[in-house]
Backbone as a chain_set.jsonl record, in Angstrom:
{"seq": "XXXXXXXXXXXXXXXXXXXXXXXXXXXXXXXXXXXXXXXXXXXXXXXXXXXXXXXXXXXXXXXXXXXXXXXXXXXXXXXXXXXXXXXXXXXXXXXXXXXXXXXXXXXXXXXXXXXXXXXXXXXXXXXXXXXXXXXXXXXXXXXXXXXXXXXXXXXXXXXXXXXXXXXXXXXXXXXXXXXXXXXXXXXXXXXXXXXXXXXXXXXXXXX", "coords": {"N": [[-22.221, 10.175, 20.697], [-21.003, 7.727, 20.09], [-23.124, 6.222, 19.126], [-23.655, 7.585, 16.755], [-21.327, 6.965, 15.353], [-21.609, 4.161, 15.051], [-23.963, 3.999, 13.562], [-23.151, 5.31, 11.267], [-21.339, 3.482, 10.179], [-23.063, 1.392, 9.493], [-24.718, 2.651, 7.582], [-22.845, 3.277, 5.617], [-22.088, 0.726, 4.766], [-24.433, 0.071, 3.511], [-24.344, 1.665, 1.334], [-25.041, 4.307, 1.58], [-23.561, 6.967, 1.412], [-23.687, 9.741, 1.906], [-25.357, 9.872, 4.164], [-23.8, 8.418, 6.008], [-21.519, 10.031, 6.211], [-22.678, 12.339, 7.287], [-23.448, 11.482, 9.838], [-20.973, 10.797, 10.988], [-19.725, 13.282, 10.948], [-21.372, 14.648, 12.715], [-20.823, 13.201, 15.002], [-18.148, 13.907, 15.381], [-18.503, 16.598, 15.902], [-19.816, 16.484, 18.354], [-18.012, 15.12, 19.974], [-14.848, 15.284, 19.417], [-13.031, 12.922, 19.049], [-9.826, 11.353, 18.513], [-9.936, 8.854, 17.151], [-12.476, 8.932, 15.972], [-12.207, 11.097, 14.231], [-10.271, 10.003, 12.556], [-11.742, 7.886, 11.47], [-13.636, 9.337, 10.045], [-11.944, 10.566, 8.19], [-11.052, 8.281, 6.813], [-13.42, 7.409, 5.603], [-14.031, 9.612, 3.985], [-11.831, 9.511, 2.244], [-12.289, 7.044, 1.042], [-14.39, 7.645, -0.575], [-13.363, 9.393, -2.4], [-12.744, 12.003, -1.586], [-10.108, 13.314, -1.15], [-8.388, 15.475, -0.341], [-9.852, 16.639, 1.766], [-9.935, 14.455, 3.436], [-7.23, 14.237, 4.128], [-6.979, 16.552, 5.664], [-8.619, 15.889, 7.861], [-7.275, 13.66, 8.906], [-4.967, 14.945, 9.777], [-5.988, 16.532, 11.822], [-6.798, 14.509, 13.571], [-4.315, 13.367, 14.22], [-3.055, 15.44, 15.498], [-4.284, 15.306, 17.912], [-3.736, 12.73, 18.738], [-0.777, 11.864, 18.377], [0.678, 9.501, 18.284], [-0.587, 7.569, 16.848], [-0.073, 5.129, 14.837], [-1.291, 3.755, 12.689], [-3.17, 5.594, 11.624], [-1.362, 7.535, 10.823], [0.081, 6.216, 8.842], [-1.977, 5.785, 6.997], [-2.538, 8.425, 6.316], [-0.11, 9.026, 5.071], [-0.308, 7.396, 2.788], [-2.386, 8.669, 1.411], [-1.26, 11.18, 0.904], [0.742, 10.361, -0.816], [-0.825, 9.527, -2.98], [-1.661, 12.008, -3.85], [0.631, 12.927, -4.938], [2.415, 14.177, -3.302], [5.151, 13.539, -2.382], [7.378, 13.969, -0.641], [6.175, 14.797, 1.759], [4.65, 12.53, 2.259], [6.643, 10.577, 2.6], [7.83, 11.523, 4.928], [5.751, 11.146, 6.782], [5.45, 8.344, 6.683], [7.929, 7.614, 7.793], [7.706, 8.634, 10.368], [5.618, 7.037, 11.279], [6.919, 4.579, 11.236], [8.772, 4.931, 13.236], [7.178, 4.49, 15.382], [6.248, 1.902, 14.999], [8.494, -0.003, 14.332], [8.954, -2.611, 13.452], [7.098, -3.37, 11.607], [6.356, -5.017, 8.794], [4.662, -4.546, 6.58], [4.295, -1.798, 6.553], [6.898, -0.946, 6.072], [7.207, -1.99, 3.518], [5.367, -0.41, 2.109], [6.638, 2.055, 2.377], [8.997, 1.501, 0.954], [7.959, 1.074, -1.614], [6.974, 3.607, -2.189], [9.363, 5.064, -2.164], [10.527, 3.948, -4.418], [8.748, 4.856, -6.409], [9.306, 7.54, -6.14], [11.697, 7.649, -7.382], [13.98, 6.715, -6.045], [15.62, 4.274, -5.94], [17.756, 2.911, -4.635], [17.444, 3.547, -1.916], [14.947, 2.395, -1.6], [15.548, -0.337, -1.953], [17.139, -0.75, 0.284], [15.248, -0.526, 2.344], [13.71, -2.739, 1.682], [15.503, -4.775, 2.188], [15.466, -4.752, 4.957], [12.823, -5.558, 5.351], [13.056, -8.16, 4.415], [14.494, -9.306, 6.475], [12.634, -9.138, 8.52], [10.264, -10.367, 7.58], [10.639, -12.758, 5.698], [9.113, -14.281, 3.925], [7.113, -12.714, 2.953], [4.456, -11.99, 0.765], [4.619, -9.824, -1.066], [7.183, -8.868, -0.982], [9.427, -10.008, -2.518], [8.513, -9.631, -5.05], [8.495, -6.807, -5.227], [11.25, -6.325, -4.954], [12.156, -7.601, -7.271], [10.897, -6.07, -9.296], [12.187, -3.585, -9.077], [14.845, -4.304, -9.746], [14.384, -5.223, -12.313], [14.164, -2.941, -13.805], [16.723, -1.968, -13.615], [18.792, -3.945, -13.791], [18.148, -6.667, -15.377], [19.159, -9.269, -15.024], [19.523, -9.51, -12.321], [16.975, -9.578, -11.482], [15.643, -11.944, -11.941], [15.871, -14.108, -9.999], [14.612, -13.05, -7.537], [12.026, -12.643, -8.583], [11.295, -15.215, -9.334], [11.141, -16.326, -6.807], [9.018, -14.782, -5.843], [6.984, -15.738, -7.498], [6.731, -18.322, -6.547], [5.732, -17.802, -4.005], [3.416, -16.399, -4.536], [1.615, -17.854, -6.421], [-0.732, -17.563, -7.876], [-0.913, -15.041, -8.939], [-1.116, -13.046, -11.634], [0.4, -10.845, -12.511], [2.889, -11.193, -11.329], [3.967, -13.427, -12.658], [4.036, -12.383, -15.215], [5.969, -10.32, -15.043], [8.14, -11.867, -14.33], [8.411, -13.255, -16.698], [9.216, -11.132, -18.36], [11.721, -10.537, -17.223], [13.149, -12.914, -17.676], [13.049, -12.967, -20.475], [14.551, -10.691, -21.12], [17.012, -11.481, -20.334], [17.723, -13.392, -22.083], [16.568, -15.903, -21.84], [14.457, -17.325, -23.505], [12.756, -19.538, -23.64], [12.062, -20.018, -20.96], [10.83, -17.585, -20.483], [8.579, -17.773, -22.109], [7.128, -19.768, -20.793], [6.484, -18.446, -18.382], [4.99, -16.265, -19.369], [2.831, -17.601, -20.55], [1.624, -18.688, -18.271], [0.865, -16.337, -16.955], [-1.048, -15.364, -18.766], [-2.936, -17.432, -18.632], [-3.836, -17.188, -15.972], [-4.916, -14.604, -16.038], [-6.985, -14.99, -17.837], [-8.597, -16.78, -16.398], [-9.31, -15.086, -14.267], [-10.774, -13.115, -15.651], [-12.903, -14.645, -16.572], [-14.032, -15.403, -14.176], [-15.041, -12.998, -13.274], [-16.984, -12.478, -15.121]], "CA": [[-21.227, 10.124, 19.632], [-20.773, 6.332, 19.709], [-24.264, 5.808, 18.31], [-23.455, 8.16, 15.418], [-20.283, 6.158, 14.71], [-22.155, 2.858, 14.675], [-24.93, 4.19, 12.484], [-22.384, 5.67, 10.069], [-20.792, 2.246, 9.611], [-24.176, 0.659, 8.872], [-25.143, 3.372, 6.381], [-21.815, 3.143, 4.588], [-22.225, -0.632, 4.229], [-25.625, 0.061, 2.647], [-24.123, 2.543, 0.196], [-25.534, 5.663, 1.855], [-22.36, 7.731, 1.772], [-24.059, 11.045, 2.474], [-25.839, 9.645, 5.52], [-22.673, 8.007, 6.847], [-20.688, 11.213, 6.461], [-23.411, 13.248, 8.172], [-23.408, 10.976, 11.21], [-19.608, 10.929, 11.492], [-19.472, 14.709, 11.194], [-22.077, 14.994, 13.954], [-20.062, 12.582, 16.085], [-16.975, 14.762, 15.585], [-18.959, 17.84, 16.532], [-20.15, 16.21, 19.748], [-16.836, 14.654, 20.73], [-13.828, 15.093, 18.377], [-12.011, 11.945, 19.428], [-8.905, 11.037, 17.409], [-10.408, 7.698, 16.378], [-13.61, 9.349, 15.163], [-11.663, 11.904, 13.142], [-9.613, 9.091, 11.615], [-12.807, 7.181, 10.755], [-14.186, 10.287, 9.082], [-10.942, 10.692, 7.127], [-11.062, 7.049, 6.032], [-14.636, 7.405, 4.79], [-13.854, 10.64, 2.951], [-10.881, 8.995, 1.259], [-12.949, 5.944, 0.333], [-15.313, 8.214, -1.566], [-12.668, 10.291, -3.3], [-12.518, 13.355, -1.068], [-8.773, 13.083, -0.611], [-7.865, 16.646, 0.367], [-10.563, 16.768, 3.035], [-9.488, 13.338, 4.269], [-5.919, 14.619, 4.665], [-7.214, 17.539, 6.73], [-9.175, 15.213, 9.034], [-6.197, 12.871, 9.506], [-4.066, 15.843, 10.501], [-6.673, 16.88, 13.072], [-6.729, 13.33, 14.432], [-2.942, 13.16, 14.68], [-2.713, 16.479, 16.476], [-4.824, 14.853, 19.196], [-3.074, 11.472, 19.109], [0.342, 11.769, 17.428], [1.286, 8.168, 18.274], [-1.468, 6.638, 16.133], [0.725, 4.726, 13.673], [-2.152, 3.389, 11.566], [-3.677, 6.825, 11.015], [-0.247, 8.221, 10.172], [0.367, 5.482, 7.606], [-3.067, 6.064, 6.057], [-2.286, 9.783, 5.833], [1.011, 8.943, 4.129], [-0.812, 6.825, 1.536], [-3.161, 9.697, 0.711], [-0.31, 12.181, 0.407], [1.391, 9.76, -1.981], [-1.797, 9.608, -4.079], [-1.69, 13.391, -4.308], [1.935, 13.259, -5.495], [3.193, 14.938, -2.319], [6.001, 12.439, -1.949], [8.208, 14.314, 0.511], [5.311, 14.756, 2.939], [4.283, 11.133, 2.491], [7.809, 9.886, 3.154], [8.001, 11.966, 6.32], [4.726, 10.493, 7.603], [5.812, 6.93, 6.789], [9.054, 7.453, 8.714], [7.182, 8.842, 11.715], [4.866, 5.831, 11.629], [7.877, 3.501, 11.495], [9.361, 5.145, 14.559], [6.228, 3.927, 16.353], [6.13, 0.452, 14.763], [9.65, -0.268, 13.455], [8.995, -3.989, 12.978], [5.91, -3.603, 10.777], [6.853, -5.228, 7.428], [3.772, -3.939, 5.592], [4.587, -0.369, 6.526], [8.182, -0.773, 5.384], [6.964, -2.239, 2.097], [4.739, 0.784, 1.552], [7.68, 3.069, 2.28], [9.885, 1.114, -0.143], [7.262, 1.298, -2.88], [6.94, 5.054, -2.421], [10.726, 5.461, -2.53], [10.702, 3.537, -5.806], [7.985, 5.817, -7.218], [10.018, 8.817, -6.041], [12.958, 7.464, -8.092], [15.065, 6.502, -5.09], [15.651, 2.805, -5.864], [18.712, 2.394, -3.646], [16.777, 3.652, -0.614], [13.881, 1.391, -1.592], [16.152, -1.651, -1.74], [17.565, -0.845, 1.691], [14.059, -0.832, 3.141], [13.306, -4.114, 1.378], [16.418, -5.658, 2.918], [14.935, -4.847, 6.326], [11.622, -6.395, 5.285], [13.502, -9.548, 4.265], [14.874, -9.773, 7.805], [11.439, -9.213, 9.37], [9.227, -11.256, 7.026], [11.245, -13.216, 4.442], [8.132, -14.908, 3.032], [6.027, -11.785, 2.656], [4.13, -12.198, -0.658], [4.962, -8.693, -1.935], [8.586, -8.489, -0.822], [10.312, -10.381, -3.619], [7.981, -8.966, -6.246], [8.996, -5.436, -5.234], [12.69, -6.389, -5.246], [12.306, -7.946, -8.682], [10.48, -4.949, -10.15], [13.264, -2.581, -9.07], [15.981, -4.796, -10.524], [13.974, -5.357, -13.713], [14.447, -1.655, -14.443], [18.148, -1.628, -13.503], [19.629, -5.058, -14.259], [17.232, -7.82, -15.404], [19.776, -10.509, -14.54], [19.336, -9.537, -10.868], [15.539, -9.629, -11.205], [15.072, -13.278, -12.153], [15.763, -14.898, -8.756], [13.525, -12.593, -6.657], [10.712, -12.846, -9.196], [10.981, -16.641, -9.208], [10.692, -16.509, -5.417], [7.681, -14.187, -5.757], [6.039, -16.64, -8.168], [6.5, -19.442, -5.635], [4.932, -17.335, -2.873], [2.116, -15.905, -5.044], [1.498, -18.555, -7.71], [-1.974, -17.214, -8.569], [-0.883, -13.627, -9.29], [-0.682, -12.954, -13.027], [1.423, -9.825, -12.676], [4.191, -11.739, -10.925], [4.455, -14.275, -13.754], [4.319, -11.529, -16.363], [7.266, -9.664, -14.856], [9.15, -12.918, -14.412], [8.614, -13.467, -18.13], [10.029, -10.029, -18.88], [13.095, -10.681, -16.74], [13.767, -14.017, -18.402], [13.194, -12.563, -21.87], [15.63, -9.701, -21.232], [18.303, -12.138, -20.067], [17.952, -14.373, -23.133], [15.902, -17.183, -21.574], [13.174, -17.206, -24.209], [11.881, -20.668, -23.286], [11.525, -19.729, -19.627], [9.923, -16.442, -20.6], [7.323, -18.251, -22.685], [6.405, -20.474, -19.724], [5.936, -17.45, -17.458], [3.949, -15.5, -20.06], [1.638, -18.458, -20.689], [0.985, -18.764, -16.953], [0.217, -15.044, -16.717], [-2.256, -15.302, -19.602], [-3.918, -18.386, -18.092], [-4.411, -16.624, -14.755], [-5.749, -13.465, -16.406], [-8.215, -15.532, -18.447], [-9.42, -17.294, -15.308], [-9.834, -13.934, -13.536], [-11.808, -12.484, -16.469], [-14.068, -15.541, -16.6], [-14.662, -15.365, -12.853], [-15.757, -11.732, -13.15], [-18.082, -12.414, -16.112]], "C": [[-21.001, 8.687, 19.152], [-21.9, 5.834, 18.811], [-24.128, 6.344, 16.89], [-22.396, 7.363, 14.652], [-20.845, 4.834, 14.198], [-23.128, 2.977, 13.513], [-24.223, 4.547, 11.178], [-21.838, 4.422, 9.387], [-21.878, 1.455, 8.888], [-24.591, 1.326, 7.563], [-24.122, 3.252, 5.261], [-21.872, 1.762, 3.954], [-23.4, -0.732, 3.267], [-25.48, 0.974, 1.433], [-24.617, 3.963, 0.382], [-24.375, 6.519, 2.36], [-22.712, 9.039, 2.461], [-24.529, 10.895, 3.913], [-24.721, 9.274, 6.47], [-21.796, 9.203, 7.197], [-21.374, 12.163, 7.437], [-23.313, 12.785, 9.624], [-21.985, 11.06, 11.794], [-19.272, 12.388, 11.79], [-20.177, 15.171, 12.468], [-21.358, 14.403, 15.164], [-18.824, 13.415, 16.414], [-17.365, 16.055, 16.282], [-19.226, 17.631, 18.018], [-18.914, 15.874, 20.579], [-15.724, 14.332, 19.727], [-12.677, 14.176, 18.815], [-11.088, 11.638, 18.245], [-9.398, 9.891, 16.531], [-11.573, 8.084, 15.471], [-13.155, 10.197, 13.981], [-10.987, 11.023, 12.095], [-10.647, 8.295, 10.819], [-13.443, 8.072, 9.698], [-13.227, 10.447, 7.899], [-10.96, 9.467, 6.212], [-12.268, 6.998, 5.104], [-14.544, 8.437, 3.665], [-12.916, 10.14, 1.848], [-11.517, 7.905, 0.404], [-13.829, 6.463, -0.783], [-14.698, 9.384, -2.333], [-12.403, 11.702, -2.828], [-11.159, 13.397, -0.351], [-8.255, 14.272, 0.194], [-8.536, 16.822, 1.73], [-10.163, 15.646, 3.995], [-8.131, 13.653, 4.902], [-6.089, 15.586, 5.835], [-7.722, 16.866, 8.001], [-8.122, 14.326, 9.715], [-5.254, 13.767, 10.304], [-4.693, 16.283, 11.831], [-6.579, 15.725, 14.065], [-5.341, 13.177, 15.031], [-2.466, 14.27, 15.604], [-3.187, 16.073, 17.861], [-4.158, 13.575, 19.684], [-1.915, 11.219, 18.137], [0.987, 10.391, 17.347], [0.406, 7.119, 17.59], [-0.794, 6.235, 14.816], [-0.142, 4.409, 12.463], [-2.682, 4.624, 10.85], [-2.564, 7.553, 10.269], [0.114, 7.531, 8.855], [-0.715, 5.731, 6.562], [-2.947, 7.472, 5.484], [-1.167, 9.76, 4.793], [0.554, 8.402, 2.775], [-1.591, 7.863, 0.727], [-2.247, 10.773, 0.139], [0.426, 11.649, -0.825], [0.463, 9.806, -3.196], [-1.836, 11.004, -4.689], [-0.36, 13.826, -4.93], [2.814, 14.06, -4.565], [4.153, 13.969, -1.622], [6.831, 12.77, -0.715], [7.398, 14.27, 1.804], [4.946, 13.314, 3.285], [5.442, 10.363, 3.113], [8.024, 10.258, 4.615], [6.992, 11.276, 7.232], [5.013, 8.998, 7.754], [6.933, 6.727, 7.811], [8.616, 7.68, 10.163], [6.4, 7.611, 12.181], [5.81, 4.679, 11.971], [8.638, 3.701, 12.798], [8.488, 4.533, 15.65], [6.127, 2.407, 16.225], [7.27, 0.003, 13.833], [9.707, -1.674, 12.882], [7.759, -4.364, 12.16], [6.352, -3.791, 9.319], [5.974, -4.582, 6.364], [4.055, -2.449, 5.446], [5.912, -0.107, 5.813], [8.05, -1.038, 3.887], [6.334, -1.013, 1.432], [5.758, 1.904, 1.385], [8.609, 2.76, 1.101], [9.239, 1.392, -1.492], [7.181, 2.787, -3.21], [8.325, 5.571, -2.803], [11.02, 5.09, -3.981], [9.993, 4.513, -6.742], [8.704, 7.165, -7.261], [11.411, 8.75, -6.66], [14.162, 7.453, -7.144], [15.225, 4.997, -4.872], [16.61, 2.246, -4.83], [18.115, 2.446, -2.244], [15.671, 2.613, -0.496], [14.446, 0.007, -1.31], [16.644, -1.822, -0.308], [16.388, -1.16, 2.602], [13.613, -2.271, 2.917], [14.239, -5.131, 2.019], [15.946, -5.834, 4.366], [13.688, -5.714, 6.36], [12.015, -7.868, 5.185], [13.944, -10.139, 5.598], [13.644, -10.0, 8.68], [10.448, -10.273, 8.9], [9.701, -11.796, 5.682], [10.276, -13.864, 3.468], [6.936, -14.001, 2.752], [5.726, -11.852, 1.152], [4.517, -11.045, -1.572], [6.447, -8.374, -1.943], [9.397, -8.757, -2.078], [9.809, -9.84, -4.948], [8.538, -7.548, -6.341], [10.498, -5.391, -5.542], [12.905, -6.642, -6.739], [11.956, -6.807, -9.618], [11.567, -3.879, -10.214], [14.433, -3.049, -9.922], [15.635, -4.976, -12.0], [14.283, -4.072, -14.481], [15.948, -1.366, -14.506], [19.05, -2.693, -14.129], [18.765, -6.326, -14.241], [17.836, -9.12, -14.899], [19.637, -10.652, -13.024], [17.861, -9.68, -10.484], [14.975, -11.044, -11.237], [14.84, -14.015, -10.835], [14.661, -14.367, -7.827], [12.145, -12.791, -7.261], [10.319, -14.323, -9.215], [10.502, -16.949, -7.793], [9.276, -15.949, -5.251], [6.633, -15.099, -6.39], [5.743, -17.866, -7.309], [5.562, -19.037, -4.497], [3.54, -16.874, -3.295], [1.837, -16.544, -6.396], [0.251, -18.182, -8.517], [-2.035, -15.75, -8.991], [-0.285, -13.457, -10.678], [0.462, -11.969, -13.202], [2.811, -10.302, -12.299], [4.78, -12.559, -12.068], [4.8, -13.432, -14.98], [5.693, -10.867, -16.231], [8.414, -10.669, -14.821], [9.45, -13.221, -15.879], [9.471, -12.372, -18.749], [11.498, -10.178, -18.479], [13.813, -11.797, -17.497], [14.015, -13.644, -19.863], [14.39, -11.63, -22.048], [17.005, -10.281, -20.92], [18.547, -13.297, -21.038], [17.309, -15.725, -22.922], [14.509, -17.153, -22.205], [12.224, -18.349, -23.859], [11.249, -20.439, -21.915], [10.554, -18.574, -19.648], [8.564, -16.89, -21.123], [6.482, -18.977, -21.636], [5.734, -19.471, -18.784], [4.811, -16.651, -18.103], [2.669, -16.317, -20.225], [0.887, -18.563, -19.365], [0.244, -17.464, -16.633], [-1.084, -14.942, -17.511], [-3.34, -16.235, -19.074], [-4.617, -17.802, -16.862], [-5.314, -15.434, -15.075], [-7.058, -13.918, -17.033], [-9.15, -16.06, -17.373], [-10.079, -16.157, -14.522], [-10.959, -13.277, -14.314], [-13.061, -13.33, -16.509], [-14.799, -15.518, -15.268], [-15.483, -14.095, -12.67], [-16.979, -11.674, -14.05], [-19.396, -12.928, -15.533]], "O": [[-20.828, 8.45, 17.957], [-21.656, 5.108, 17.847], [-24.447, 5.645, 15.928], [-22.543, 7.114, 13.456], [-20.591, 4.436, 13.061], [-23.119, 2.158, 12.595], [-24.653, 4.129, 10.104], [-21.869, 4.315, 8.161], [-21.647, 0.914, 7.806], [-24.793, 0.651, 6.554], [-24.488, 3.139, 4.091], [-21.72, 1.631, 2.74], [-23.372, -1.521, 2.322], [-26.383, 1.052, 0.6], [-24.611, 4.747, -0.567], [-24.228, 6.759, 3.558], [-22.112, 9.402, 3.472], [-24.154, 11.683, 4.781], [-24.682, 9.749, 7.605], [-21.382, 9.364, 8.345], [-20.723, 12.728, 8.316], [-23.12, 13.596, 10.529], [-21.823, 11.363, 12.976], [-18.605, 12.684, 12.782], [-19.642, 15.99, 13.214], [-21.292, 15.028, 16.222], [-18.491, 13.607, 17.584], [-16.643, 16.546, 17.15], [-18.905, 18.488, 18.842], [-18.79, 16.288, 21.731], [-15.663, 13.206, 19.232], [-11.526, 14.596, 18.933], [-11.529, 11.663, 17.096], [-9.288, 9.953, 15.307], [-11.655, 7.62, 14.333], [-13.654, 10.04, 12.867], [-11.113, 11.265, 10.894], [-10.457, 8.053, 9.627], [-13.75, 7.622, 8.594], [-13.655, 10.461, 6.745], [-10.891, 9.596, 4.99], [-12.15, 6.588, 3.949], [-14.934, 8.163, 2.53], [-13.184, 10.33, 0.662], [-11.308, 7.853, -0.808], [-13.998, 5.808, -1.811], [-15.406, 10.249, -2.848], [-11.888, 12.521, -3.589], [-11.081, 13.499, 0.873], [-7.737, 14.092, 1.297], [-7.873, 17.117, 2.724], [-10.065, 15.853, 5.204], [-7.912, 13.368, 6.08], [-5.427, 15.454, 6.864], [-7.305, 17.228, 9.101], [-8.074, 14.244, 10.942], [-4.796, 13.388, 11.383], [-4.0, 16.39, 12.842], [-6.315, 15.932, 15.249], [-5.205, 12.889, 16.22], [-1.562, 14.056, 16.412], [-2.58, 16.441, 18.866], [-4.026, 13.355, 20.888], [-2.056, 10.45, 17.186], [1.768, 10.135, 16.431], [0.634, 5.919, 17.742], [-0.934, 6.923, 13.805], [0.218, 4.749, 11.336], [-2.65, 4.699, 9.622], [-2.797, 8.122, 9.203], [0.418, 8.198, 7.866], [-0.414, 5.872, 5.376], [-3.222, 7.69, 4.304], [-1.272, 10.407, 3.752], [0.981, 8.897, 1.732], [-1.468, 7.924, -0.496], [-2.445, 11.223, -0.989], [0.7, 12.398, -1.763], [0.906, 10.09, -4.309], [-2.021, 11.159, -5.896], [-0.234, 14.958, -5.396], [3.851, 14.574, -4.983], [3.989, 13.632, -0.45], [6.973, 11.928, 0.171], [7.872, 13.767, 2.823], [4.934, 12.928, 4.454], [5.244, 9.585, 4.047], [8.36, 9.406, 5.437], [7.34, 10.866, 8.339], [4.838, 8.444, 8.84], [6.894, 5.783, 8.601], [9.093, 7.004, 11.074], [6.51, 7.196, 13.335], [5.54, 3.898, 12.883], [9.099, 2.731, 13.399], [8.979, 4.115, 16.698], [5.944, 1.707, 17.22], [7.026, -0.332, 12.674], [10.435, -1.913, 11.919], [7.421, -5.541, 12.039], [6.695, -2.807, 8.664], [6.485, -4.115, 5.347], [4.052, -1.913, 4.337], [6.03, 0.844, 5.041], [8.708, -0.383, 3.078], [6.721, -0.628, 0.329], [5.75, 2.617, 0.381], [8.965, 3.659, 0.338], [9.895, 1.888, -2.408], [7.305, 3.18, -4.37], [8.444, 6.429, -3.677], [11.689, 5.84, -4.691], [10.562, 4.946, -7.744], [8.71, 7.844, -8.288], [12.214, 9.669, -6.495], [15.194, 8.076, -7.394], [15.0, 4.495, -3.77], [16.325, 1.222, -4.21], [18.261, 1.5, -1.47], [15.473, 2.021, 0.565], [13.882, -0.741, -0.512], [16.572, -2.918, 0.248], [16.51, -1.965, 3.526], [13.188, -2.946, 3.855], [13.811, -6.235, 2.357], [16.02, -6.929, 4.925], [13.506, -6.513, 7.279], [11.379, -8.726, 5.798], [13.787, -11.338, 5.828], [13.608, -10.934, 9.482], [9.863, -10.99, 9.711], [9.227, -11.352, 4.637], [10.594, -13.986, 2.285], [5.87, -14.475, 2.357], [6.651, -11.779, 0.343], [4.728, -11.269, -2.764], [6.918, -7.669, -2.836], [9.99, -7.839, -2.643], [10.595, -9.617, -5.869], [9.0, -7.13, -7.402], [10.961, -4.532, -6.293], [13.725, -5.987, -7.383], [12.635, -6.595, -10.622], [11.837, -3.328, -11.281], [14.958, -2.284, -10.731], [16.519, -4.887, -12.852], [14.621, -4.114, -15.664], [16.394, -0.601, -15.361], [19.957, -2.377, -14.9], [18.66, -6.987, -13.208], [17.116, -9.984, -14.4], [19.633, -11.765, -12.498], [17.533, -9.877, -9.314], [13.94, -11.313, -10.627], [13.735, -14.494, -10.579], [13.841, -15.159, -7.364], [11.19, -13.077, -6.538], [9.135, -14.647, -9.122], [9.574, -17.734, -7.601], [8.435, -16.565, -4.597], [5.521, -15.22, -5.876], [4.63, -18.391, -7.339], [4.709, -19.818, -4.076], [2.594, -16.947, -2.511], [1.823, -15.852, -7.414], [0.188, -18.456, -9.715], [-3.102, -15.264, -9.365], [0.906, -13.693, -10.882], [1.394, -12.23, -13.963], [3.801, -9.864, -12.884], [5.953, -12.404, -12.409], [5.751, -13.739, -15.7], [6.48, -10.853, -17.177], [9.53, -10.356, -15.235], [10.605, -13.42, -16.255], [10.349, -12.651, -19.565], [12.399, -9.972, -19.292], [14.961, -11.631, -17.911], [15.063, -13.966, -20.422], [15.151, -11.761, -23.007], [18.031, -9.661, -21.199], [19.467, -14.091, -20.841], [17.485, -16.619, -23.749], [13.509, -16.974, -21.511], [11.012, -18.144, -23.79], [10.049, -20.642, -21.734], [9.564, -18.575, -18.916], [7.525, -16.443, -20.638], [5.262, -18.818, -21.597], [4.564, -19.624, -18.434], [3.793, -16.385, -17.464], [1.564, -15.799, -20.062], [-0.343, -18.531, -19.341], [-0.867, -17.489, -16.104], [-2.101, -14.487, -16.988], [-4.519, -15.883, -19.066], [-5.835, -17.907, -16.724], [-6.363, -15.27, -14.453], [-8.109, -13.321, -16.8], [-10.357, -15.821, -17.424], [-11.251, -16.243, -14.155], [-11.985, -12.917, -13.737], [-14.17, -12.796, -16.482], [-16.026, -15.603, -15.221], [-16.507, -14.11, -11.987], [-17.911, -10.914, -13.785], [-20.412, -12.943, -16.227]]}, "num_chains": 1, "name": "protein.A"}
């Protein structure tokens, strides 16, 4: 089974999805270890087979329910499918296992925001601020929520986000929106120009 796992990883790196899946499925048949099932789920998700990936994650978690990473990955897939209540439940179970994981709490907060529960999202982000006050996504997420509710409350967190992620165009763009909506047209212009400069650099780098 281990040889099938290793060969699957090599084939996937080479772009042979069908071969990689075949070897992982054979590994599962020989020895359905939770980790192997989770690897199969991850590969299926990577190649767009989301429903089947969800099924494999559930099989893995029935065998090892304390696998926080697999549970968080399952939650992300459920969110992609629009099954927000199920995704939220899986995120909360994962957080019971790793309550001090700031990335996991950020993912939960972002899903709560998508599910139109901004107050709950902000509460989770307050916890993230205690755990990892300089996390690059934290203040961006706070700013985005306030941008929709009260732009005057969005400026400070988005300025902090721009300091922590100075090369991210989207941060400067939303900072520009917040400043524009609060009447700071000069500051908005500075942020918008920075966003455009970074996007131009990104496009040139890809060309």
